[in-house]
mmCIF file of C-alpha atoms and ligand atoms in Angstrom:
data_model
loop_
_atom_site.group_PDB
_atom_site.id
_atom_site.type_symbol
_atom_site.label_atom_id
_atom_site.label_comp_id
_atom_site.label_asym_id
_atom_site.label_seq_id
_atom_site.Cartn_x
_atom_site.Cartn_y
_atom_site.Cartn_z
ATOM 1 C CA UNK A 1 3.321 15.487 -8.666
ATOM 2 C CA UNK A 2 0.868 12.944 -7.766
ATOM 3 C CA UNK A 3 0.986 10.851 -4.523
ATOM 4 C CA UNK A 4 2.706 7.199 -4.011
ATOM 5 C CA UNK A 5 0.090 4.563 -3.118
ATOM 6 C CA UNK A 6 1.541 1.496 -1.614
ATOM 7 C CA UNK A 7 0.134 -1.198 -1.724
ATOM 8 C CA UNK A 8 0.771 -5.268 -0.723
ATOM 9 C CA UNK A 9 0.730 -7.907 1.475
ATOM 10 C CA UNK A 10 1.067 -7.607 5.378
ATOM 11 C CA UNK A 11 4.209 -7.683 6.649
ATOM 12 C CA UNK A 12 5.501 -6.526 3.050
ATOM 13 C CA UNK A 13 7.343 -2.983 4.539
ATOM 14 C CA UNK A 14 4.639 -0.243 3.270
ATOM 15 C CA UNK A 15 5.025 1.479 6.138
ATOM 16 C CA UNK A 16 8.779 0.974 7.263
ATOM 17 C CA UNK A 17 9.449 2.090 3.507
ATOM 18 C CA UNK A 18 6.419 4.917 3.127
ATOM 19 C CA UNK A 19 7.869 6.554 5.942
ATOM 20 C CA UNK A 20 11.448 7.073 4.746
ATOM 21 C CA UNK A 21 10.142 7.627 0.995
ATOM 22 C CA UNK A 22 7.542 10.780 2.916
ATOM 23 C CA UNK A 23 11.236 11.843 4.594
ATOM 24 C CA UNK A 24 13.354 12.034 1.370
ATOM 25 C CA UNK A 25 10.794 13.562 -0.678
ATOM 26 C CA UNK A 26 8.810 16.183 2.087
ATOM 27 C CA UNK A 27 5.176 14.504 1.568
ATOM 28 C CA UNK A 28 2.815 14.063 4.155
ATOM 29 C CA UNK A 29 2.404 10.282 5.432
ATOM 30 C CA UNK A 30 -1.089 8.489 5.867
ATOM 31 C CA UNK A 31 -1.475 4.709 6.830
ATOM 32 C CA UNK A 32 -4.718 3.462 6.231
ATOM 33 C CA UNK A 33 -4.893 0.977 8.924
ATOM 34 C CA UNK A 34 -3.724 4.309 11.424
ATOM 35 C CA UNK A 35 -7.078 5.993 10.168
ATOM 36 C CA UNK A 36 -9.327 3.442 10.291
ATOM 37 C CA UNK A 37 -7.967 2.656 14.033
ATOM 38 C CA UNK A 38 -8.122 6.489 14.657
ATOM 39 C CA UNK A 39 -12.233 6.687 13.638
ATOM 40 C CA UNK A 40 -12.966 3.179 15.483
ATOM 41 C CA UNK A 41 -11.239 4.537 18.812
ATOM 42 C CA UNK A 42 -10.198 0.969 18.813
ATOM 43 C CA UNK A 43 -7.231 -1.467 17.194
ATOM 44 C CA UNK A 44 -7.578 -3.727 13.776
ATOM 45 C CA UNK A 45 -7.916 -6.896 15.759
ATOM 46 C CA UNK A 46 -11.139 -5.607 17.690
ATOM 47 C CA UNK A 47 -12.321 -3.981 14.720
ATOM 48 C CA UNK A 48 -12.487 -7.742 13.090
ATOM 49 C CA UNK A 49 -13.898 -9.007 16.105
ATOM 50 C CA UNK A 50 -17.036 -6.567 16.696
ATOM 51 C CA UNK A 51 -17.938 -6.134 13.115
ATOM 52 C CA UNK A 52 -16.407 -8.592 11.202
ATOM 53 C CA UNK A 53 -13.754 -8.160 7.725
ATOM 54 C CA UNK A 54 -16.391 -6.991 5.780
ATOM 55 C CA UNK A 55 -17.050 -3.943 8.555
ATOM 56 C CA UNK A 56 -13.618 -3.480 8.740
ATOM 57 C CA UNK A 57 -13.639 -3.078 4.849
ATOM 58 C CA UNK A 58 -16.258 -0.159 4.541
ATOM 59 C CA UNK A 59 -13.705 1.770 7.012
ATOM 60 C CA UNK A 60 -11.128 0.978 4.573
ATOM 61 C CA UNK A 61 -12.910 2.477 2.097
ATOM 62 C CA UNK A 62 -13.967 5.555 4.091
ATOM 63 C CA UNK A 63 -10.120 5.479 4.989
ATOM 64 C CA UNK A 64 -9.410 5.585 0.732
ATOM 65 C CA UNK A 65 -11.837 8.155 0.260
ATOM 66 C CA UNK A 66 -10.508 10.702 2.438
ATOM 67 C CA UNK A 67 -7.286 10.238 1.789
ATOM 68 C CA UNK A 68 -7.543 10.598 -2.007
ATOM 69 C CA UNK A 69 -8.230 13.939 -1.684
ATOM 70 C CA UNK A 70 -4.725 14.484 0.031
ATOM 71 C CA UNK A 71 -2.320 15.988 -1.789
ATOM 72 C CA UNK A 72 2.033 15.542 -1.875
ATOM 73 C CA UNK A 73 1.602 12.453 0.385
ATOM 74 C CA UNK A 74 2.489 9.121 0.424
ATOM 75 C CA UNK A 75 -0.068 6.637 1.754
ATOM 76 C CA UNK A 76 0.195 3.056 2.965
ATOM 77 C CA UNK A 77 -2.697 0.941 2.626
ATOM 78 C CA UNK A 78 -3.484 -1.891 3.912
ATOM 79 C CA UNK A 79 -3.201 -5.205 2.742
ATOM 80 C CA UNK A 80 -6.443 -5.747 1.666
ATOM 81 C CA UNK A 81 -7.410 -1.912 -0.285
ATOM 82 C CA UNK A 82 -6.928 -3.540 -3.398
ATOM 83 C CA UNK A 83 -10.026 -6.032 -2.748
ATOM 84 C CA UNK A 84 -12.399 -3.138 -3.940
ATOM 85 C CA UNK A 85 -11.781 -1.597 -7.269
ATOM 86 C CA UNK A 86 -13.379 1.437 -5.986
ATOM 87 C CA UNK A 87 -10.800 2.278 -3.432
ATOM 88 C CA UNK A 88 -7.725 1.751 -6.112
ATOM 89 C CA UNK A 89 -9.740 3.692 -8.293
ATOM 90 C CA UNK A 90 -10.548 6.484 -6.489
ATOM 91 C CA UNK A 91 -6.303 6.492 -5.012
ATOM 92 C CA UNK A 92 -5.080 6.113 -8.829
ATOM 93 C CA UNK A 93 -7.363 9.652 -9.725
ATOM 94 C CA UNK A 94 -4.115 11.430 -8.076
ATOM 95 C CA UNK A 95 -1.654 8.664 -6.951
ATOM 96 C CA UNK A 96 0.218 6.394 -8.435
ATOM 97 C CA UNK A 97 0.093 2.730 -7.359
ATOM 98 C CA UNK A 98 3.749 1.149 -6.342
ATOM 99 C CA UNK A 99 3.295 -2.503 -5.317
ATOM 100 C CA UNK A 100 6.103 -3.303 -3.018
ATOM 101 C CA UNK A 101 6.752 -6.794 -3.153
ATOM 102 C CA UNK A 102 8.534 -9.162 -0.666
ATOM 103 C CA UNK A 103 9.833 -12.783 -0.426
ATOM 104 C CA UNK A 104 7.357 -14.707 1.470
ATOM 105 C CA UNK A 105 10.036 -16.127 3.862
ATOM 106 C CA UNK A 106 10.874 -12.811 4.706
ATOM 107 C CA UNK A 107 7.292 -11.789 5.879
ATOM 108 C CA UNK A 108 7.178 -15.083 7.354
ATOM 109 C CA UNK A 109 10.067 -13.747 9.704
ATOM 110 C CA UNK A 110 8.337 -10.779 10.905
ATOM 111 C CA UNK A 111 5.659 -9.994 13.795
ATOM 112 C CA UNK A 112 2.197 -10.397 12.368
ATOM 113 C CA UNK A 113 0.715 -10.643 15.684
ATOM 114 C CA UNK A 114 -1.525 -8.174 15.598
ATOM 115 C CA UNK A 115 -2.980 -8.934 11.707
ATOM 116 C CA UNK A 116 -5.994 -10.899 11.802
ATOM 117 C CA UNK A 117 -5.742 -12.631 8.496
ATOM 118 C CA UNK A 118 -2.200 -13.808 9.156
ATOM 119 C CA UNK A 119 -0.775 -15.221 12.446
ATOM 120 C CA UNK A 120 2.996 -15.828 11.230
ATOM 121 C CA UNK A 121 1.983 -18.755 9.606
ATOM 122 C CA UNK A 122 3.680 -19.742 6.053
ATOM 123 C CA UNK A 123 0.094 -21.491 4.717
ATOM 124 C CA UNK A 124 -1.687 -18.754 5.765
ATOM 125 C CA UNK A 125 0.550 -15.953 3.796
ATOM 126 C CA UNK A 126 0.533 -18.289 0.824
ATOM 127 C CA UNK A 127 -2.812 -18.919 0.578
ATOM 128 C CA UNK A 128 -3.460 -14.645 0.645
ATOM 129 C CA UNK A 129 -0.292 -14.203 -1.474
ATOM 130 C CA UNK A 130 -1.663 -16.466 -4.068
ATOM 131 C CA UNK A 131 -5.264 -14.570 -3.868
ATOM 132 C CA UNK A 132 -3.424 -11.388 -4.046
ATOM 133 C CA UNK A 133 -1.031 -11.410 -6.409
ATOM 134 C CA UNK A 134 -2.824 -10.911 -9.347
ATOM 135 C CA UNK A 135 -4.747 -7.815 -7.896
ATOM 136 C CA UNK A 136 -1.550 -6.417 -6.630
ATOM 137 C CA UNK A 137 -0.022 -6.317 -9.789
ATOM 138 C CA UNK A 138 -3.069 -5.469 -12.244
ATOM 139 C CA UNK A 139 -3.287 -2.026 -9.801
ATOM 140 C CA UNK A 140 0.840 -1.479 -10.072
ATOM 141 C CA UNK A 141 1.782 1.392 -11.496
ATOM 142 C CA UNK A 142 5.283 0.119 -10.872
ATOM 143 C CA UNK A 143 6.534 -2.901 -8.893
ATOM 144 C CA UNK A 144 9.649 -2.474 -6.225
ATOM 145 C CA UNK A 145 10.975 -5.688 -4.904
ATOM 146 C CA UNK A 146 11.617 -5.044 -1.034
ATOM 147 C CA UNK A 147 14.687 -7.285 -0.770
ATOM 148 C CA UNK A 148 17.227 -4.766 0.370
ATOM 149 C CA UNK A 149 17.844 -2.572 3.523
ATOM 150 C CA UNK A 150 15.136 0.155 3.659
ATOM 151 C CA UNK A 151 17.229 3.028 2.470
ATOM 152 C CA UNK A 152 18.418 1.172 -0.787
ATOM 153 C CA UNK A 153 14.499 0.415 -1.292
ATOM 154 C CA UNK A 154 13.285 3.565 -0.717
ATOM 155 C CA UNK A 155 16.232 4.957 -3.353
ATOM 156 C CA UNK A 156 14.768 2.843 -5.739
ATOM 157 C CA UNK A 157 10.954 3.579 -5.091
ATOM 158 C CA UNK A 158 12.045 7.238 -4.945
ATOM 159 C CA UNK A 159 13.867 7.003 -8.329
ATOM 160 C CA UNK A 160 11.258 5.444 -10.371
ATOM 161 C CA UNK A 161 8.820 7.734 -8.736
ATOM 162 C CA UNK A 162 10.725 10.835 -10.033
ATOM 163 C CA UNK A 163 10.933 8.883 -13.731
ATOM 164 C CA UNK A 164 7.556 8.339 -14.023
ATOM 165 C CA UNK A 165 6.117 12.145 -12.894
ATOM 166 C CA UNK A 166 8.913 13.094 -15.765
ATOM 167 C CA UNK A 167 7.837 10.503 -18.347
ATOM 168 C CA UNK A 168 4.043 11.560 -17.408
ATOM 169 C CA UNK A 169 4.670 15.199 -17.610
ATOM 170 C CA UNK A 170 6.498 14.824 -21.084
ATOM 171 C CA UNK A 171 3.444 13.103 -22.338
ATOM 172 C CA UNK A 172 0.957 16.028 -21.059
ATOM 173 C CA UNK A 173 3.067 18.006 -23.317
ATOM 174 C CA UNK A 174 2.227 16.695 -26.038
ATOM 175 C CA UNK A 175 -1.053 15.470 -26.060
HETATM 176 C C1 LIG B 1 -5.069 -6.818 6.018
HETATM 177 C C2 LIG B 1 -3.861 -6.183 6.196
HETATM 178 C C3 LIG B 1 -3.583 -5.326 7.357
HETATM 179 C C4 LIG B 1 -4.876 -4.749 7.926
HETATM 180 C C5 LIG B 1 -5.854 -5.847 8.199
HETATM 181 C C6 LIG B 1 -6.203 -6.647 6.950
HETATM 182 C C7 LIG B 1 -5.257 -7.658 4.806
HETATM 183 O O1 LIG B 1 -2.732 -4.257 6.963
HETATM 184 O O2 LIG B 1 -5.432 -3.802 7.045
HETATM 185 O O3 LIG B 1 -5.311 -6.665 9.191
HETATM 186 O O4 LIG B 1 -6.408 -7.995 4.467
HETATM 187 O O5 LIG B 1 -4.259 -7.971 4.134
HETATM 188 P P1 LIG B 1 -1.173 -4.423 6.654
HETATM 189 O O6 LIG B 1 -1.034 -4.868 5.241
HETATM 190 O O7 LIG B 1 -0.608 -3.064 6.872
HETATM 191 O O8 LIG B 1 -0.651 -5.422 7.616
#
């Protein structure tokens, strides 16, 4: 069974949602942004301001490459992974890639504080949704829309996770 890979915008429930999909199925759990904050000794926002977004991207990608090699897991990413093809492609080798898509209105509504990129602000979110989208869905695997409480999202995630490792493993099969 390969991994889950979520990926999407801030504020978009990868890790509310990674969590309880890691519970239901017994995986291990990695956030990217927890790793990257763990090997800085320091959080996101002072990451950004002592080296910048493109410093804070190379731990990103150290963050991808270790936890490619993980195994049974389910891994949030941040927002931002899918801005170098070589971190989606190295996570697709054993993952696959579940963009978990939210109304805008609804990230809007939640604390994004501590995110650099996006300070609450409606502009701000569309302006990286719009940059986004197209990136989030040419790495989807799958796409789960996030507009329901996080047990009826996770069911769903969890569901066409099991379809696909079937439909995958029927094609193996034969080929
Ligand atoms: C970012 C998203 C954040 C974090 C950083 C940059 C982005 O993660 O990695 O602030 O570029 O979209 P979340 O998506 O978990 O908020």
């Amino acid at each position: 069974m390969r991994n889950i890979i979520l990926i999407g915008m801030p504020g978009s429930g990868k890790t509310t949602v990674g969590r309880q999909v890691a519970k239901t199925l017994d995986y291990a759990y990695f956030d990217t942004d927890t790793m990257v904050e763990q090997a800085a000794g320091i959080s996101i926002p002072a990451i950004f301001e002592e080296f910048g977004e493109s410093g804070f991207r190379d731990m990103e990608s150290a963050a991808a490459n270790k936890v490619a090699e993980a195994v049974r897991a389910v891994v949030s990413c941040g927002g931002g992974m899918v801005l170098r093809d070589e971190n989606m492609t190295k996570l697709r080798r054993n993952g696959i890639i579940v963009f978990l898509d939210r109304p805008l209105s609804a990230i809007a509504q939640t604390d994004l504080s501590n995110r650099p990129l996006v300070q609450n602000q409606l502009e701000q979110l569309e302006k990286l949704y719009t940059e986004r989208i197209e990136l989030y869905k040419k790495y989807a695997t799958y796409i789960i829309d996030n507009d329901g409480s996080v047990d009826e999202v996770a069911t769903e995630l969890v569901k066409r996770y099991r379809e696909e490792e079937a439909h995958e493993h029927s094609d193996t099969q034969w080929t």
